[in-house]
């Protein structure tokens, strides 16, 4: 991992797991195994570098984006499937008028 930061993670919180390190051993990326399942819309990841600046440099940078996009798409599809559909009141009146004219 190529780090651009002047700060680091000294100790991870309970439930988090390190997934990448800088050359000097500093944790540069972590995730929550309990909240990481992109195919089900879960993506709890923390990074201390900028993968968008290095997409072609390291395979892991592209993987971070692919998993994030997948999790976001699944989460949005799930969210949209559970949202109530609201329509303007005029929409119902217009449909009733059209039905009466037919």
PDB file of N, CA, C and O in Angstrom, residues 15-42:
ATOM      1  N   UNK A  15     -13.652  -6.236  16.953  1.00  0.00           N
ATOM      2  CA  UNK A  15     -14.493  -6.604  15.820  1.00  0.00           C
ATOM      3  C   UNK A  15     -13.946  -6.179  14.473  1.00  0.00           C
ATOM      4  O   UNK A  15     -14.494  -6.555  13.438  1.00  0.00           O
ATOM      5  N   UNK A  16     -12.886  -5.391  14.458  1.00  0.00           N
ATOM      6  CA  UNK A  16     -12.279  -4.970  13.198  1.00  0.00           C
ATOM      7  C   UNK A  16     -11.015  -5.789  12.938  1.00  0.00           C
ATOM      8  O   UNK A  16     -10.337  -6.216  13.867  1.00  0.00           O
ATOM      9  N   UNK A  17     -10.718  -5.975  11.663  1.00  0.00           N
ATOM     10  CA  UNK A  17      -9.559  -6.786  11.287  1.00  0.00           C
ATOM     11  C   UNK A  17      -8.720  -6.032  10.263  1.00  0.00           C
ATOM     12  O   UNK A  17      -9.243  -5.503   9.290  1.00  0.00           O
ATOM     13  N   UNK A  18      -7.420  -6.009  10.485  1.00  0.00           N
ATOM     14  CA  UNK A  18      -6.508  -5.365   9.535  1.00  0.00           C
ATOM     15  C   UNK A  18      -6.487  -6.160   8.234  1.00  0.00           C
ATOM     16  O   UNK A  18      -6.555  -7.389   8.244  1.00  0.00           O
ATOM     17  N   UNK A  19      -6.410  -5.424   7.100  1.00  0.00           N
ATOM     18  CA  UNK A  19      -6.352  -6.125   5.810  1.00  0.00           C
ATOM     19  C   UNK A  19      -5.185  -5.673   4.957  1.00  0.00           C
ATOM     20  O   UNK A  19      -4.880  -6.299   3.956  1.00  0.00           O
ATOM     21  N   UNK A  20      -4.512  -4.583   5.318  1.00  0.00           N
ATOM     22  CA  UNK A  20      -3.313  -4.176   4.587  1.00  0.00           C
ATOM     23  C   UNK A  20      -2.456  -3.281   5.474  1.00  0.00           C
ATOM     24  O   UNK A  20      -2.945  -2.622   6.381  1.00  0.00           O
ATOM     25  N   UNK A  21      -1.178  -3.295   5.155  1.00  0.00           N
ATOM     26  CA  UNK A  21      -0.184  -2.587   5.971  1.00  0.00           C
ATOM     27  C   UNK A  21       0.756  -1.792   5.079  1.00  0.00           C
ATOM     28  O   UNK A  21       1.019  -2.165   3.936  1.00  0.00           O
ATOM     29  N   UNK A  22       1.317  -0.725   5.622  1.00  0.00           N
ATOM     30  CA  UNK A  22       2.371   0.012   4.929  1.00  0.00           C
ATOM     31  C   UNK A  22       3.680  -0.762   5.121  1.00  0.00           C
ATOM     32  O   UNK A  22       3.753  -1.672   5.950  1.00  0.00           O
ATOM     33  N   UNK A  23       4.720  -0.421   4.368  1.00  0.00           N
ATOM     34  CA  UNK A  23       5.997  -1.143   4.501  1.00  0.00           C
ATOM     35  C   UNK A  23       6.569  -1.134   5.924  1.00  0.00           C
ATOM     36  O   UNK A  23       7.266  -2.059   6.317  1.00  0.00           O
ATOM     37  N   UNK A  24       6.218  -0.104   6.710  1.00  0.00           N
ATOM     38  CA  UNK A  24       6.747  -0.058   8.081  1.00  0.00           C
ATOM     39  C   UNK A  24       5.834  -0.750   9.096  1.00  0.00           C
ATOM     40  O   UNK A  24       6.054  -0.659  10.295  1.00  0.00           O
ATOM     41  N   UNK A  25       4.787  -1.448   8.621  1.00  0.00           N
ATOM     42  CA  UNK A  25       3.929  -2.227   9.507  1.00  0.00           C
ATOM     43  C   UNK A  25       2.692  -1.518  10.022  1.00  0.00           C
ATOM     44  O   UNK A  25       1.910  -2.101  10.772  1.00  0.00           O
ATOM     45  N   UNK A  26       2.478  -0.289   9.639  1.00  0.00           N
ATOM     46  CA  UNK A  26       1.311   0.461  10.085  1.00  0.00           C
ATOM     47  C   UNK A  26       0.061  -0.036   9.360  1.00  0.00           C
ATOM     48  O   UNK A  26       0.093  -0.286   8.150  1.00  0.00           O
ATOM     49  N   UNK A  27      -1.030  -0.205  10.088  1.00  0.00           N
ATOM     50  CA  UNK A  27      -2.290  -0.636   9.473  1.00  0.00           C
ATOM     51  C   UNK A  27      -2.783   0.462   8.545  1.00  0.00           C
ATOM     52  O   UNK A  27      -2.932   1.615   8.946  1.00  0.00           O
ATOM     53  N   UNK A  28      -3.019   0.121   7.295  1.00  0.00           N
ATOM     54  CA  UNK A  28      -3.479   1.080   6.287  1.00  0.00           C
ATOM     55  C   UNK A  28      -4.902   0.794   5.814  1.00  0.00           C
ATOM     56  O   UNK A  28      -5.506   1.598   5.119  1.00  0.00           O
ATOM     57  N   UNK A  29      -5.429  -0.364   6.171  1.00  0.00           N
ATOM     58  CA  UNK A  29      -6.798  -0.702   5.792  1.00  0.00           C
ATOM     59  C   UNK A  29      -7.355  -1.746   6.737  1.00  0.00           C
ATOM     60  O   UNK A  29      -6.626  -2.603   7.238  1.00  0.00           O
ATOM     61  N   UNK A  30      -8.642  -1.641   7.019  1.00  0.00           N
ATOM     62  CA  UNK A  30      -9.278  -2.594   7.914  1.00  0.00           C
ATOM     63  C   UNK A  30     -10.722  -2.818   7.468  1.00  0.00           C
ATOM     64  O   UNK A  30     -11.248  -2.088   6.630  1.00  0.00           O
ATOM     65  N   UNK A  31     -11.336  -3.854   8.016  1.00  0.00           N
ATOM     66  CA  UNK A  31     -12.740  -4.136   7.715  1.00  0.00           C
ATOM     67  C   UNK A  31     -13.378  -4.847   8.901  1.00  0.00           C
ATOM     68  O   UNK A  31     -12.688  -5.315   9.799  1.00  0.00           O
ATOM     69  N   UNK A  32     -14.683  -4.901   8.873  1.00  0.00           N
ATOM     70  CA  UNK A  32     -15.436  -5.634   9.881  1.00  0.00           C
ATOM     71  C   UNK A  32     -15.928  -6.930   9.257  1.00  0.00           C
ATOM     72  O   UNK A  32     -16.791  -6.899   8.383  1.00  0.00           O
ATOM     73  N   UNK A  33     -15.403  -8.078   9.665  1.00  0.00           N
ATOM     74  CA  UNK A  33     -15.867  -9.343   9.098  1.00  0.00           C
ATOM     75  C   UNK A  33     -17.379  -9.535   9.247  1.00  0.00           C
ATOM     76  O   UNK A  33     -18.019 -10.129   8.383  1.00  0.00           O
ATOM     77  N   UNK A  34     -17.948  -9.000  10.313  1.00  0.00           N
ATOM     78  CA  UNK A  34     -19.394  -9.135  10.532  1.00  0.00           C
ATOM     79  C   UNK A  34     -20.206  -8.250   9.603  1.00  0.00           C
ATOM     80  O   UNK A  34     -21.389  -8.506   9.384  1.00  0.00           O
ATOM     81  N   UNK A  35     -19.593  -7.203   9.061  1.00  0.00           N
ATOM     82  CA  UNK A  35     -20.310  -6.251   8.207  1.00  0.00           C
ATOM     83  C   UNK A  35     -19.681  -6.125   6.829  1.00  0.00           C
ATOM     84  O   UNK A  35     -19.781  -5.085   6.200  1.00  0.00           O
ATOM     85  N   UNK A  36     -19.048  -7.168   6.361  1.00  0.00           N
ATOM     86  CA  UNK A  36     -18.463  -7.140   5.030  1.00  0.00           C
ATOM     87  C   UNK A  36     -19.002  -8.295   4.211  1.00  0.00           C
ATOM     88  O   UNK A  36     -18.612  -9.457   4.392  1.00  0.00           O
ATOM     89  N   UNK A  37     -19.924  -7.978   3.341  1.00  0.00           N
ATOM     90  CA  UNK A  37     -20.508  -8.954   2.412  1.00  0.00           C
ATOM     91  C   UNK A  37     -21.100  -8.158   1.254  1.00  0.00           C
ATOM     92  O   UNK A  37     -22.295  -7.881   1.227  1.00  0.00           O
ATOM     93  N   UNK A  38     -20.261  -7.742   0.302  1.00  0.00           N
ATOM     94  CA  UNK A  38     -20.741  -6.898  -0.799  1.00  0.00           C
ATOM     95  C   UNK A  38     -21.932  -7.478  -1.555  1.00  0.00           C
ATOM     96  O   UNK A  38     -22.801  -6.738  -1.994  1.00  0.00           O
ATOM     97  N   UNK A  39     -22.008  -8.796  -1.668  1.00  0.00           N
ATOM     98  CA  UNK A  39     -23.129  -9.398  -2.401  1.00  0.00           C
ATOM     99  C   UNK A  39     -24.451  -9.236  -1.672  1.00  0.00           C
ATOM    100  O   UNK A  39     -25.506  -9.424  -2.259  1.00  0.00           O
ATOM    101  N   UNK A  40     -24.401  -8.847  -0.394  1.00  0.00           N
ATOM    102  CA  UNK A  40     -25.611  -8.570   0.375  1.00  0.00           C
ATOM    103  C   UNK A  40     -25.687  -7.108   0.808  1.00  0.00           C
ATOM    104  O   UNK A  40     -26.428  -6.764   1.728  1.00  0.00           O
ATOM    105  N   UNK A  41     -24.909  -6.246   0.161  1.00  0.00           N
ATOM    106  CA  UNK A  41     -24.975  -4.814   0.422  1.00  0.00           C
ATOM    107  C   UNK A  41     -24.259  -4.340   1.664  1.00  0.00           C
ATOM    108  O   UNK A  41     -24.488  -3.229   2.125  1.00  0.00           O
ATOM    109  N   UNK A  42     -23.380  -5.146   2.215  1.00  0.00           N
ATOM    110  CA  UNK A  42     -22.639  -4.762   3.426  1.00  0.00           C
ATOM    111  C   UNK A  42     -21.194  -4.451   3.057  1.00  0.00           C
ATOM    112  O   UNK A  42     -20.526  -5.259   2.406  1.00  0.00           O
TER     113      UNK A  42
END
